[in-house]
Tab-separated table of C-alpha atoms in Angstrom:
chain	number	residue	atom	x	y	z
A	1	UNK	CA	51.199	15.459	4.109
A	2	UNK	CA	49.845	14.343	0.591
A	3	UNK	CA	49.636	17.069	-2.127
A	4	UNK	CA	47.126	16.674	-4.832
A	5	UNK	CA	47.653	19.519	-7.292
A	6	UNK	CA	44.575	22.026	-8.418
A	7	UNK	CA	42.571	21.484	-10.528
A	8	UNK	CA	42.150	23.043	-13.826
A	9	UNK	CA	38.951	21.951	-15.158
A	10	UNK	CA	36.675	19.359	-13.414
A	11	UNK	CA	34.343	18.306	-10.460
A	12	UNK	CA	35.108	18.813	-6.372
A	13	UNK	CA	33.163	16.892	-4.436
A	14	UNK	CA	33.969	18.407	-0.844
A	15	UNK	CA	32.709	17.833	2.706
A	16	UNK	CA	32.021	14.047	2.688
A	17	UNK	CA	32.073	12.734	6.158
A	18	UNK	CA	35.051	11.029	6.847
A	19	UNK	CA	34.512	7.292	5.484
A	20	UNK	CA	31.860	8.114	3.152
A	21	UNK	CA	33.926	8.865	-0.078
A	22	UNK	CA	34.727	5.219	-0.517
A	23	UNK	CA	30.647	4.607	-0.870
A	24	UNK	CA	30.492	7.649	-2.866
A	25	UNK	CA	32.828	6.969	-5.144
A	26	UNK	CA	31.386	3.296	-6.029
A	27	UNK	CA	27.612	4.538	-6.289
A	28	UNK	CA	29.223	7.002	-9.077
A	29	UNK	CA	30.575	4.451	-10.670
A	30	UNK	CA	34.281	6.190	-10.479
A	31	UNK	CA	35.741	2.976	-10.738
A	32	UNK	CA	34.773	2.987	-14.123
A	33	UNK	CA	35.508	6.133	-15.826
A	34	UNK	CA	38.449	6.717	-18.148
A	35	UNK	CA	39.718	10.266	-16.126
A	36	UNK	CA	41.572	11.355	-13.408
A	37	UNK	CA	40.045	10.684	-10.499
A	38	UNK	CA	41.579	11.301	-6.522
A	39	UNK	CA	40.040	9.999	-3.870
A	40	UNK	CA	41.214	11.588	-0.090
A	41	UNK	CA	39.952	9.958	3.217
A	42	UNK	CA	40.208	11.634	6.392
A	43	UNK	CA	41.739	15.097	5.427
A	44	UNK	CA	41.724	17.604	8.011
A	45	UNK	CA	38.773	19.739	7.915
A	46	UNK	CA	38.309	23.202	10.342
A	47	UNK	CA	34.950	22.503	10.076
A	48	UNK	CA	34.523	18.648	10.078
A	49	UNK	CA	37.578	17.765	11.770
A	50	UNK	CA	37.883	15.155	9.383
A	51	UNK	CA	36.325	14.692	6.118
A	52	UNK	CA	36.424	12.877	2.693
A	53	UNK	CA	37.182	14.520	-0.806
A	54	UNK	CA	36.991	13.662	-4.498
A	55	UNK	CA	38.288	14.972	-7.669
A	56	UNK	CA	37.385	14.542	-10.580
A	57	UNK	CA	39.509	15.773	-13.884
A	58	UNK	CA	36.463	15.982	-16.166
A	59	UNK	CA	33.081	17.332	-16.652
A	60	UNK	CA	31.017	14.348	-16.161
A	61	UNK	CA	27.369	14.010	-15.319
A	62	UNK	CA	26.600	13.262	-12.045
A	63	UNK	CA	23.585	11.891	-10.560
A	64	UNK	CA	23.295	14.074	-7.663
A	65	UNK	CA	20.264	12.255	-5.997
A	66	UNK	CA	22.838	9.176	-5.084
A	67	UNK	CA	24.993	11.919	-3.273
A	68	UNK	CA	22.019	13.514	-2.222
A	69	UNK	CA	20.964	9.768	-0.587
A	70	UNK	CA	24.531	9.021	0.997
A	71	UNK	CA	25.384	12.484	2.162
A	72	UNK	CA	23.180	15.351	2.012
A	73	UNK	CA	25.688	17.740	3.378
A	74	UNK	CA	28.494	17.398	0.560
A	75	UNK	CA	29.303	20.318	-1.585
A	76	UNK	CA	29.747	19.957	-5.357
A	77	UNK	CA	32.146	22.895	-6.627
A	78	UNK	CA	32.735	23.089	-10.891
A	79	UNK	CA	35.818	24.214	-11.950
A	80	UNK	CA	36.651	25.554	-15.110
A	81	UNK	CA	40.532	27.290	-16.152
A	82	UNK	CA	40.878	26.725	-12.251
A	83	UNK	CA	38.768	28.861	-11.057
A	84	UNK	CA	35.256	27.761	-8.952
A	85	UNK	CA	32.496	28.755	-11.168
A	86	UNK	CA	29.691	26.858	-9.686
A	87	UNK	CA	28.864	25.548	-6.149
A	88	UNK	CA	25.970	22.971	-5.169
A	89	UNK	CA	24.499	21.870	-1.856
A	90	UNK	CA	22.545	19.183	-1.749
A	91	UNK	CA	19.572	17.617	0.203
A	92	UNK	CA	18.391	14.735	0.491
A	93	UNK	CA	16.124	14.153	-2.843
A	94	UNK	CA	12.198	13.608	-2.021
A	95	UNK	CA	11.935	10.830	-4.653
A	96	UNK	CA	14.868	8.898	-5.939
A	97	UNK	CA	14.051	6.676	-8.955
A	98	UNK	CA	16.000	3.643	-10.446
A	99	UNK	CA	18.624	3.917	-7.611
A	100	UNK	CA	17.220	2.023	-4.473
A	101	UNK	CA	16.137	-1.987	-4.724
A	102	UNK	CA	13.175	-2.849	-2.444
A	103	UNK	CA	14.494	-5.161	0.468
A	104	UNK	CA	10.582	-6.305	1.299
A	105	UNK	CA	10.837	-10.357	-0.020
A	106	UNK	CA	6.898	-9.937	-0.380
A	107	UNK	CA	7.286	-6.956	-3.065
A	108	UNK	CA	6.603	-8.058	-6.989
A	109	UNK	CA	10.018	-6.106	-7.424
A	110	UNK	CA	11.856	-9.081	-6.118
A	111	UNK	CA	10.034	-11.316	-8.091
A	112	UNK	CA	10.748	-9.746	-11.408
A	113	UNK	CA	12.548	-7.202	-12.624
A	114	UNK	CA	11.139	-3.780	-12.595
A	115	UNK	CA	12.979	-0.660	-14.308
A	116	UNK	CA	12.833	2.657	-12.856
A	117	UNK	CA	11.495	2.103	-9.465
A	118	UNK	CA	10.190	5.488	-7.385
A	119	UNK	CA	11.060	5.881	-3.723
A	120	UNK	CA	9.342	8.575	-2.042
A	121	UNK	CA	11.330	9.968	1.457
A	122	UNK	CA	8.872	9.443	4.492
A	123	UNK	CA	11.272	10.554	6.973
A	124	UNK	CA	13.947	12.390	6.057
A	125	UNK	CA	16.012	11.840	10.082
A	126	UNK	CA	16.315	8.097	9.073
A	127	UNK	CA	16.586	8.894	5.210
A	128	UNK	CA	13.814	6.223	4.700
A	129	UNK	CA	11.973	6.101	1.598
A	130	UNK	CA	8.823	4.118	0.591
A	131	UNK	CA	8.896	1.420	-2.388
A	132	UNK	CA	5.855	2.997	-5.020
A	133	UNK	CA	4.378	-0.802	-5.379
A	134	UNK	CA	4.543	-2.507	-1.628
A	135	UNK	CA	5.204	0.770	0.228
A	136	UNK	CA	7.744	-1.216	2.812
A	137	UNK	CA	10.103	1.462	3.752
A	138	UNK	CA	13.974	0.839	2.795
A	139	UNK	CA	17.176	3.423	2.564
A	140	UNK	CA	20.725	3.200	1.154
B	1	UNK	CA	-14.650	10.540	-13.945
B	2	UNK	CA	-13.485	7.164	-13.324
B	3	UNK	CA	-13.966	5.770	-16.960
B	4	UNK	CA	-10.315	4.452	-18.173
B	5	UNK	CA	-9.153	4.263	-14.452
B	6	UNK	CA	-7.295	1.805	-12.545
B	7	UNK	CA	-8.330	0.783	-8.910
B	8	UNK	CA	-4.881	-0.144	-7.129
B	9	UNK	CA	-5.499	1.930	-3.300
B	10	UNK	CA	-8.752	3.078	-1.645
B	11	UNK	CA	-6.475	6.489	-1.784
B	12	UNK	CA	-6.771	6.339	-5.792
B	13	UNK	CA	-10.477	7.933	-5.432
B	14	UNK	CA	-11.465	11.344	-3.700
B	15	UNK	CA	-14.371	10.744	-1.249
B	16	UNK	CA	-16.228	12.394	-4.172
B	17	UNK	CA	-15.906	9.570	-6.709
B	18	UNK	CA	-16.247	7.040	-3.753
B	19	UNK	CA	-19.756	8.434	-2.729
B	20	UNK	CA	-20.565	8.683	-6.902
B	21	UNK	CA	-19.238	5.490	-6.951
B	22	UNK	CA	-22.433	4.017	-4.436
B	23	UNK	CA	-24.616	6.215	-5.331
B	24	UNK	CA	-24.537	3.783	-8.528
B	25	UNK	CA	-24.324	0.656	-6.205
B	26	UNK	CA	-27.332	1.759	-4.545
B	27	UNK	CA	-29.322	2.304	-8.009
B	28	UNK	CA	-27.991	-1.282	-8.759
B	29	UNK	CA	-29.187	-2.514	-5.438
B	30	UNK	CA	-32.760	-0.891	-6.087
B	31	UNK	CA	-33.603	-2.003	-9.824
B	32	UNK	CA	-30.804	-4.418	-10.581
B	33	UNK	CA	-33.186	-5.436	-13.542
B	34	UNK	CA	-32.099	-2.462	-15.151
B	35	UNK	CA	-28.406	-3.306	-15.527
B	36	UNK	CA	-28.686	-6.793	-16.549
B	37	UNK	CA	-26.956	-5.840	-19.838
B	38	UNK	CA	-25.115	-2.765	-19.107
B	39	UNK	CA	-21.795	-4.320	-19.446
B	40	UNK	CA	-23.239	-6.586	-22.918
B	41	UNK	CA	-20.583	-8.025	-24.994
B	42	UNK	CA	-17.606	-6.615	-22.342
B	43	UNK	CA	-14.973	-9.079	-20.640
B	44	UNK	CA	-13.566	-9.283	-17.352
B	45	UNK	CA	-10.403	-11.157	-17.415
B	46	UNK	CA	-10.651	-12.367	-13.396
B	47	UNK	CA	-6.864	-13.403	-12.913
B	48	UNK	CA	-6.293	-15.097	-9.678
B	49	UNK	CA	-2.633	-16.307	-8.632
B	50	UNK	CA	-3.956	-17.421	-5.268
B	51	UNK	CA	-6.734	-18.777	-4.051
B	52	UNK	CA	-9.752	-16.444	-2.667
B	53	UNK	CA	-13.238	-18.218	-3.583
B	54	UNK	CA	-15.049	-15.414	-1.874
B	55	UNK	CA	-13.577	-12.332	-4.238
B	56	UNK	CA	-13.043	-14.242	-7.410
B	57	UNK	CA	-16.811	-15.392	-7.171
B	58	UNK	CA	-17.963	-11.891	-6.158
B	59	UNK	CA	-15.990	-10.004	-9.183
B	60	UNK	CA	-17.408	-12.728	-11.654
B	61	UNK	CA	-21.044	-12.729	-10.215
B	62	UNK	CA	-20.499	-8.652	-10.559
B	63	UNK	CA	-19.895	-9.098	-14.368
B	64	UNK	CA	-22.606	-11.667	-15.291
B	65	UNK	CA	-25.157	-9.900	-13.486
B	66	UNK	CA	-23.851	-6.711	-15.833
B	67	UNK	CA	-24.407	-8.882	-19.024
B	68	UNK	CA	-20.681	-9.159	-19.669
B	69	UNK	CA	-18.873	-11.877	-19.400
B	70	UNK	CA	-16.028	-13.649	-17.691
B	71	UNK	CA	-12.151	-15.151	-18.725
B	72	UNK	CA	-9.768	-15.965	-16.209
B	73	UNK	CA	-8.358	-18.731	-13.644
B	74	UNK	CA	-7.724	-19.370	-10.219
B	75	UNK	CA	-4.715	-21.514	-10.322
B	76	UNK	CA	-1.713	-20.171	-11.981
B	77	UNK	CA	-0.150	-23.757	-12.286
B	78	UNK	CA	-2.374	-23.934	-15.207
B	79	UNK	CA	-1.176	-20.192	-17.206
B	80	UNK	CA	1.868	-19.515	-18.822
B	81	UNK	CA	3.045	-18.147	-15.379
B	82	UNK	CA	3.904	-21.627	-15.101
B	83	UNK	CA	6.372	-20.920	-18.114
B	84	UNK	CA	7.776	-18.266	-16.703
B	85	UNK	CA	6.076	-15.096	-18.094
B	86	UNK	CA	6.600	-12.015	-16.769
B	87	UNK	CA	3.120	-10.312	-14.587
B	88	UNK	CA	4.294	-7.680	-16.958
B	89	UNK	CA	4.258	-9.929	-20.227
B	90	UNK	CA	0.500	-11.485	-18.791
B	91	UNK	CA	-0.932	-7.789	-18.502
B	92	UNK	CA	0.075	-6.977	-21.691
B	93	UNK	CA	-1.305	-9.624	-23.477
B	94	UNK	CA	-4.595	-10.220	-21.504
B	95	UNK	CA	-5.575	-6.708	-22.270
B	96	UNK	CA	-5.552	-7.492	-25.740
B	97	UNK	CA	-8.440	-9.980	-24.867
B	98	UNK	CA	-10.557	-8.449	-21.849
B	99	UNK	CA	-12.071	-4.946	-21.297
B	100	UNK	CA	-10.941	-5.106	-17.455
B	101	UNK	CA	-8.693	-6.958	-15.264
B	102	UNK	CA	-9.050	-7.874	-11.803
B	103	UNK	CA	-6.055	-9.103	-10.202
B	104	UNK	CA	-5.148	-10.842	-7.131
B	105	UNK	CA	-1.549	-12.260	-6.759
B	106	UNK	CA	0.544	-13.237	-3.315
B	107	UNK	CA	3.127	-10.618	-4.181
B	108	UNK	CA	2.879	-6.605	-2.854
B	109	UNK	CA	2.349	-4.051	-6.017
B	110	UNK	CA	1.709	-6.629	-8.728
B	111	UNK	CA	-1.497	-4.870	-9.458
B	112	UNK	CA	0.322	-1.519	-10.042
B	113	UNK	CA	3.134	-2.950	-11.799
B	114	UNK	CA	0.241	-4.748	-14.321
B	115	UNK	CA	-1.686	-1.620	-14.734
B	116	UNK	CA	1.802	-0.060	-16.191
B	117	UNK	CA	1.728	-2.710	-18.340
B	118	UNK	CA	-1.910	-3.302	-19.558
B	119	UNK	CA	-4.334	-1.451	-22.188
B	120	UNK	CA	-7.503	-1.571	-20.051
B	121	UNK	CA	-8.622	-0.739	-16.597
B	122	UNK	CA	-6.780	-2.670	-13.599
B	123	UNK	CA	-8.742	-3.894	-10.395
B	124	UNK	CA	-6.523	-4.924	-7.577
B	125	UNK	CA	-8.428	-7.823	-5.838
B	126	UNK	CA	-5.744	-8.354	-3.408
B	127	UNK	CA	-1.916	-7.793	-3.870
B	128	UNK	CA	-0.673	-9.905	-0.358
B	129	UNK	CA	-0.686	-8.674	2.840
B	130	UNK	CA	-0.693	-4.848	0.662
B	131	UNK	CA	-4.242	-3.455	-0.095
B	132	UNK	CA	-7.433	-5.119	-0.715
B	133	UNK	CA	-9.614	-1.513	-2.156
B	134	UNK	CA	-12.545	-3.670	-3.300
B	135	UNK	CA	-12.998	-5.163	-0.061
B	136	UNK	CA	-13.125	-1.526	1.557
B	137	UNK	CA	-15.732	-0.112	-1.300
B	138	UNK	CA	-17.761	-2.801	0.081
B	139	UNK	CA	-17.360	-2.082	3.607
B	140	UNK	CA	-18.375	2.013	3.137
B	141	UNK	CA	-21.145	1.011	1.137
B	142	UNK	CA	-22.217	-1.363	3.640
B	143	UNK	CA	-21.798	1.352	6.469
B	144	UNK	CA	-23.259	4.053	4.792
B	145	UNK	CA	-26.712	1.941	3.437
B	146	UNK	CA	-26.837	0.343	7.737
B	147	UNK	CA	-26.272	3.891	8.792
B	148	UNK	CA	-27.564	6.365	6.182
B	149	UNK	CA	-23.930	7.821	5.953
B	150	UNK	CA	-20.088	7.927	6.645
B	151	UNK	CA	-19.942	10.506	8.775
B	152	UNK	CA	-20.218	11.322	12.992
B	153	UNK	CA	-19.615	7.154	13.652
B	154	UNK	CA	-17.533	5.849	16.505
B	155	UNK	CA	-16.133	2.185	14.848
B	156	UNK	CA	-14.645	-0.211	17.052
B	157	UNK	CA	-12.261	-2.313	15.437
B	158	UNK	CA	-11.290	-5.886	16.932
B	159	UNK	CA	-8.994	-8.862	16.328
B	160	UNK	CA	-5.906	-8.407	14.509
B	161	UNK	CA	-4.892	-5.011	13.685
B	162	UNK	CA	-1.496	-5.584	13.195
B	163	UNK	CA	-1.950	-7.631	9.691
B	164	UNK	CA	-5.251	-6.981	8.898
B	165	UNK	CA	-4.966	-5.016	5.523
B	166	UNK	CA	-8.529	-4.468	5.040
B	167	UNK	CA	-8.519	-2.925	8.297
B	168	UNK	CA	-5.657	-0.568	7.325
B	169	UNK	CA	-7.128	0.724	4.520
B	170	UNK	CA	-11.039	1.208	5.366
B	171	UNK	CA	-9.493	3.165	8.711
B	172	UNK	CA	-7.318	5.394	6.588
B	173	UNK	CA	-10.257	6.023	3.970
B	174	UNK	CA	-12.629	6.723	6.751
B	175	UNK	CA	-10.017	9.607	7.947
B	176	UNK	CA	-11.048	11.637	5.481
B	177	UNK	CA	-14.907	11.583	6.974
B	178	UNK	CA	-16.286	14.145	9.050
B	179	UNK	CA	-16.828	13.146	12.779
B	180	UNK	CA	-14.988	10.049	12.676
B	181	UNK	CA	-14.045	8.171	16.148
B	182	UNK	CA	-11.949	4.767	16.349
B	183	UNK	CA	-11.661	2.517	18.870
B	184	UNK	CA	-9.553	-0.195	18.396
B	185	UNK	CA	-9.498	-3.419	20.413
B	186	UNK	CA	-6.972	-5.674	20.219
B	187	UNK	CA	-4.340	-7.826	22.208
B	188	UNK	CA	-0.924	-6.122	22.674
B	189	UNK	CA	0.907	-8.311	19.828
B	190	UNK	CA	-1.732	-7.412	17.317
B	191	UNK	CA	-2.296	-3.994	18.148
B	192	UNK	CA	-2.447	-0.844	15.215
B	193	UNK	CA	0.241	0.021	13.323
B	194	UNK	CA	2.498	3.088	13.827
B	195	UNK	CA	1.343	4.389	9.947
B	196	UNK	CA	-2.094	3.834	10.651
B	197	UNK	CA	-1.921	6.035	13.745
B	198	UNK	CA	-0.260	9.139	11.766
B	199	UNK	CA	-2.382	9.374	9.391
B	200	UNK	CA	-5.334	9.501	12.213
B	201	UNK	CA	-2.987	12.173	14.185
B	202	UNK	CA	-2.319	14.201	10.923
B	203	UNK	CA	-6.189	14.080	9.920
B	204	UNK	CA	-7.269	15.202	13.812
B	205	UNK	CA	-9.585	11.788	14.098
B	206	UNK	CA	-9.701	10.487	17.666
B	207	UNK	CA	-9.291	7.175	18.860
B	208	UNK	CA	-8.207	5.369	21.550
B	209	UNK	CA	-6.739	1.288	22.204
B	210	UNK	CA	-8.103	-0.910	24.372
B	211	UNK	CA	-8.025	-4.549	25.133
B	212	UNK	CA	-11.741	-4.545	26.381
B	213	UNK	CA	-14.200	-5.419	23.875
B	214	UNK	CA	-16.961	-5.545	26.588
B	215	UNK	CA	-16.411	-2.373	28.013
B	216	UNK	CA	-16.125	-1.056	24.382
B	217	UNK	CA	-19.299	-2.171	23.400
B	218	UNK	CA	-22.041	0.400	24.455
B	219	UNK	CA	-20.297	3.638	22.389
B	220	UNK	CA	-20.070	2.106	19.353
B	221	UNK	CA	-22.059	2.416	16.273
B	222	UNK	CA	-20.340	0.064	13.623
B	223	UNK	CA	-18.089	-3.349	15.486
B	224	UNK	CA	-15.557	-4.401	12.601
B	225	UNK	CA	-14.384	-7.968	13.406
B	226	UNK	CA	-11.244	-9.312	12.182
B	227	UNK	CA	-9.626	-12.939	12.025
B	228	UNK	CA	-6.322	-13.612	13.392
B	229	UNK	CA	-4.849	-14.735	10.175
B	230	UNK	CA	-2.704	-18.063	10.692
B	231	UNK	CA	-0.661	-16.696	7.396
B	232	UNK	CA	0.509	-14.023	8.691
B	233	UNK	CA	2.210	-15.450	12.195
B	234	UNK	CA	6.074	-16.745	12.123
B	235	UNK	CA	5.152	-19.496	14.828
B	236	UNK	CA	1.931	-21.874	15.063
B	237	UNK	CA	2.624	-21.129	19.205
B	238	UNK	CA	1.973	-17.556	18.804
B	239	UNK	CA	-0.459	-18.107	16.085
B	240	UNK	CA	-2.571	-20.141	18.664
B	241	UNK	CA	-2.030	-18.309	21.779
B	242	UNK	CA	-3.432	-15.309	20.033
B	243	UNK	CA	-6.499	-16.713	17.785
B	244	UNK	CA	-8.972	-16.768	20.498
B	245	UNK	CA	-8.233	-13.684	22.197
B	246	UNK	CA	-11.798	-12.167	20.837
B	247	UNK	CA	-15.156	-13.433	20.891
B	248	UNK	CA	-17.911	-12.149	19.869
B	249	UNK	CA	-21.163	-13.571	21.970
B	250	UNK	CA	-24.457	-13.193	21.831
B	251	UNK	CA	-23.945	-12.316	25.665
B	252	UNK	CA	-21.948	-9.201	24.289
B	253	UNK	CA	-24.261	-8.158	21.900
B	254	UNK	CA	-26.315	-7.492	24.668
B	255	UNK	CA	-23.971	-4.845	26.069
B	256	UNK	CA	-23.917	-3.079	22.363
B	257	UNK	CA	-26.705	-0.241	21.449
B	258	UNK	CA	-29.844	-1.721	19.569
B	259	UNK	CA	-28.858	-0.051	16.280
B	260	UNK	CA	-25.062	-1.057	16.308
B	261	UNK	CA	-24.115	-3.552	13.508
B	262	UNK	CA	-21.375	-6.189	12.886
B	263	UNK	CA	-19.608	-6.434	10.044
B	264	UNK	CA	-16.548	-8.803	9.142
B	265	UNK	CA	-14.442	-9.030	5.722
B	266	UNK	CA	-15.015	-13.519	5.989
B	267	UNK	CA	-14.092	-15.494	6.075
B	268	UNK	CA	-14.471	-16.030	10.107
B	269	UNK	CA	-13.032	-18.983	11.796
B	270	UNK	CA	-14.648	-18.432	15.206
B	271	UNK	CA	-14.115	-14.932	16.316
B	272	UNK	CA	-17.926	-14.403	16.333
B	273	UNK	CA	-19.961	-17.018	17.868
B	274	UNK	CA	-22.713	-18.736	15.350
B	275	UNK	CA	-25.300	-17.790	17.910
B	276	UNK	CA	-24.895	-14.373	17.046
B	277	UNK	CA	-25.623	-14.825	13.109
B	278	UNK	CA	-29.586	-14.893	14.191
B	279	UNK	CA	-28.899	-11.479	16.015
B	280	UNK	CA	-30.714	-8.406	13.532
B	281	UNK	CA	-27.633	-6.504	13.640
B	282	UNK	CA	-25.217	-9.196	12.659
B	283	UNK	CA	-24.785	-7.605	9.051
B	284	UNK	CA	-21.788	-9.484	7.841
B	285	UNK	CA	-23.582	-11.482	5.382
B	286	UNK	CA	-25.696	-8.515	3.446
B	287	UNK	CA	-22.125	-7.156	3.225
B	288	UNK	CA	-20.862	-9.964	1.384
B	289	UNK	CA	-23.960	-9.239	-1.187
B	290	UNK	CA	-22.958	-5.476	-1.050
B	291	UNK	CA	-19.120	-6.458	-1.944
B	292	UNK	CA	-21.150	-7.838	-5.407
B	293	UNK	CA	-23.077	-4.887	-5.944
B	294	UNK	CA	-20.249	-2.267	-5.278
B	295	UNK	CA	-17.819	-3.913	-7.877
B	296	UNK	CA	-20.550	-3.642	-10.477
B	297	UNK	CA	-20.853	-0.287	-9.855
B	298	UNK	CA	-16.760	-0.419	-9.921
B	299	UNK	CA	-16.556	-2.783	-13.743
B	300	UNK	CA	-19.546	0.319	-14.859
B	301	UNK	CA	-17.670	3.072	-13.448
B	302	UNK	CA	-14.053	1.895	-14.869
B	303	UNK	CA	-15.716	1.006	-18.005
B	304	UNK	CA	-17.280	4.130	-18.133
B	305	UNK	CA	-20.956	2.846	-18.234
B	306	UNK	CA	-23.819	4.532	-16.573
């Protein structure tokens, strides 16, 4: 059994599906931040039987509509002088901007770069969204 | 109030503003004298990055028969696309020049990702296999002057449903009529799209599929012909197997009520026999000269000229 200590001040990320921190943790670019961060795959779970968890040892921003894309179910606790002062549950955003590409070849976005592209969700059970210039439905 | 507007969907206008929108093509249509100089000393800048005779001359004709007048090209070879400028770059600039764009390019969204960029009204003329919202203006205005309205009509639709864009979007503007009935006609391979149908179910408009034009014929009020697009297939086989699948014949016209009438975006190939150009109710070619007078009432409406 692995021990990771508390944490006094910083960012839980808690009730991943088991094998989804790994994605998680690259969309967030964790890779590239300067602070403690733990990544723990396939902790046992009461609920989830096994899951995924992050830690984070700082108060960084975090774009909660990539989570919100990749696993709508995770939990997002804030801790400050180790004690949980804020919890947030996601769902899965209705429009995600600048985060998906387009993956119809037809679609100007593939032809030249576009900043800031809207997805809208059009089904939320297959997490699909809809490109805002060809409308060709794509996901994560 | 259109004035300052771009046209990118059918969606982009309320039925409101659509019906506004001919009532102006019809004042056009009776007195076109009296708009011979409405759009005096305004440009259209009539960029085409593939080639469509039919639309580029109809936009163009639209403008000189407003008094305006007319920039633009057909073959991009010959722009500084050809350099490598950005559709972004091109909308920019070419608003410095023209009043309104119309745009037609190969790739899906171009004409929303220009109107971001430009300083005037944009026109999508055709962004791929995406939307084509002048050709469906044309098609309601045709309708509704053949029928006296756009509402309590059963349209058949035939040919190729599956890729026929202009098909897509004059069915999902028609949705939003009163009384509306579909039936579409098509082989198997080419039949409606799943998006198409939902926004039918979701509006309560009935239809039903069928792969018998004849038996079709006697309920319907409008027949919308479509050509099986050789662009569109990944093999010439299936391409070929499927081109011929339906034929409109003067021998099927006579199945058809004396008041129903034909209409087809052009160009055909042979989907409706010549013989039945002669028949009264063949109306595709007055709706080519409607697709003229509807985008003048479009350049007077976006330019915010009545």
């Amino acid at each position: 059994m692995i021990n990771v200590s508390k944490l006094k001040k910083g960012i839980v990320i808690d009730h991943i599906k088991a094998n989804h921190g790994y994605k998680i943790f690259k969309q967030l670019g964790l890779d590239r931040i300067d602070d403690t961060v733990v990544l723990m795959r396939n902790v046992d779970s009461r609920k989830m039987g096994k899951k995924d968890l992050i830690k984070i040892e700082t108060d960084v921003h975090l774009n909660l509509d990539v989570l919100g894309l990749i696993d709508p179910d995770v939990t997002i606790n804030y801790v400050e002088n180790g004690e949980l002062v804020r919890k947030v549950r996601l769902e899965l955003p209705l429009e995600v901007t600048g985060i998906l590409t387009c993956r119809n070849p037809r679609c100007i976005t593939n032809q030249e770069h576009v900043e800031d592209i809207r997805f809208r969700l059009v089904d939320p059970e297959t997490k699909e969204y809809a490109c805002e210039y060809c409308e060709a439905r794509t996901h994560l | 109030m259109l004035k300052g507007r771009n046209l990118i969907a059918p969606v982009d206008f309320t039925m409101e503003e659509i019906h506004s929108l001919l009532d102006l093509a019809d004042a056009i249509i009776d007195n076109p004298a009296a708009y011979a100089e409405s759009a005096k000393g305004k440009v259209l800048a009539s960029l085409f990055y593939e080639p469509s005779t039919r639309t580029k001359f109809s936009f163009d004709t639209a403008m000189l028969r407003l008094g305006g007048s007319v920039i633009g090209f057909s073959d991009p070879t010959t722009t500084s696309t050809a350099k490598g400028e950005t559709v972004a770059d091109s909308a920019k600039t070419i608003s410095q020049y023209a009043d309104i764009i119309a745009v037609r390019h190969p790739k899906e969204g171009t004409a929303l990702l220009m109107s971001r960029y430009s300083d005037c009204p944009v026109i999508n003329a055709g962004d791929g296999g995406h939307m084509h919202p002048t050709q469906t203006l044309t098609d309601l205005l045709t309708i509704r002057r053949l029928e006296g309205r756009l509402d309590h009509l059963t349209i058949g639709v035939c040919g190729d449903l599956k890729f026929g864009r202009t098909i897509h979007s004059l069915v999902t503007c028609l949705a939003r009529c009163e009384g509306m009935r579909f039936v579409f006609i098509s082989p198997q391979e080419l039949r409606m799209p799943d998006y198409v149908k939902t926004v039918l179910d979701r509006a309560g408009v009935p239809y039903y599929e069928t792969h018998d034009l004849e038996a079709s014929m006697p309920e319907l009020d409008i027949l919308y012909m479509s050509r099986v697009q050789r662009e569109r297939f990944v093999s010439e086989e299936e391409y070929l197997r499927l081109k011929d699948y339906f034929i409109l014949t003067a021998d099927k016209m006579q199945l058809a009520k004396p008041s129903m009438m034909v209409l087809h975006p052009l160009p055909r190939v042979n989907e409706i026999a010549v013989e039945v150009d002669s028949d009264p109710r063949a109306a595709y070619f007055k709706q080519v000269k409607f697709g003229m007078f509807v985008r003048m009432a479009l350049i007077l409406k976006l330019l915010g000229i009545e």
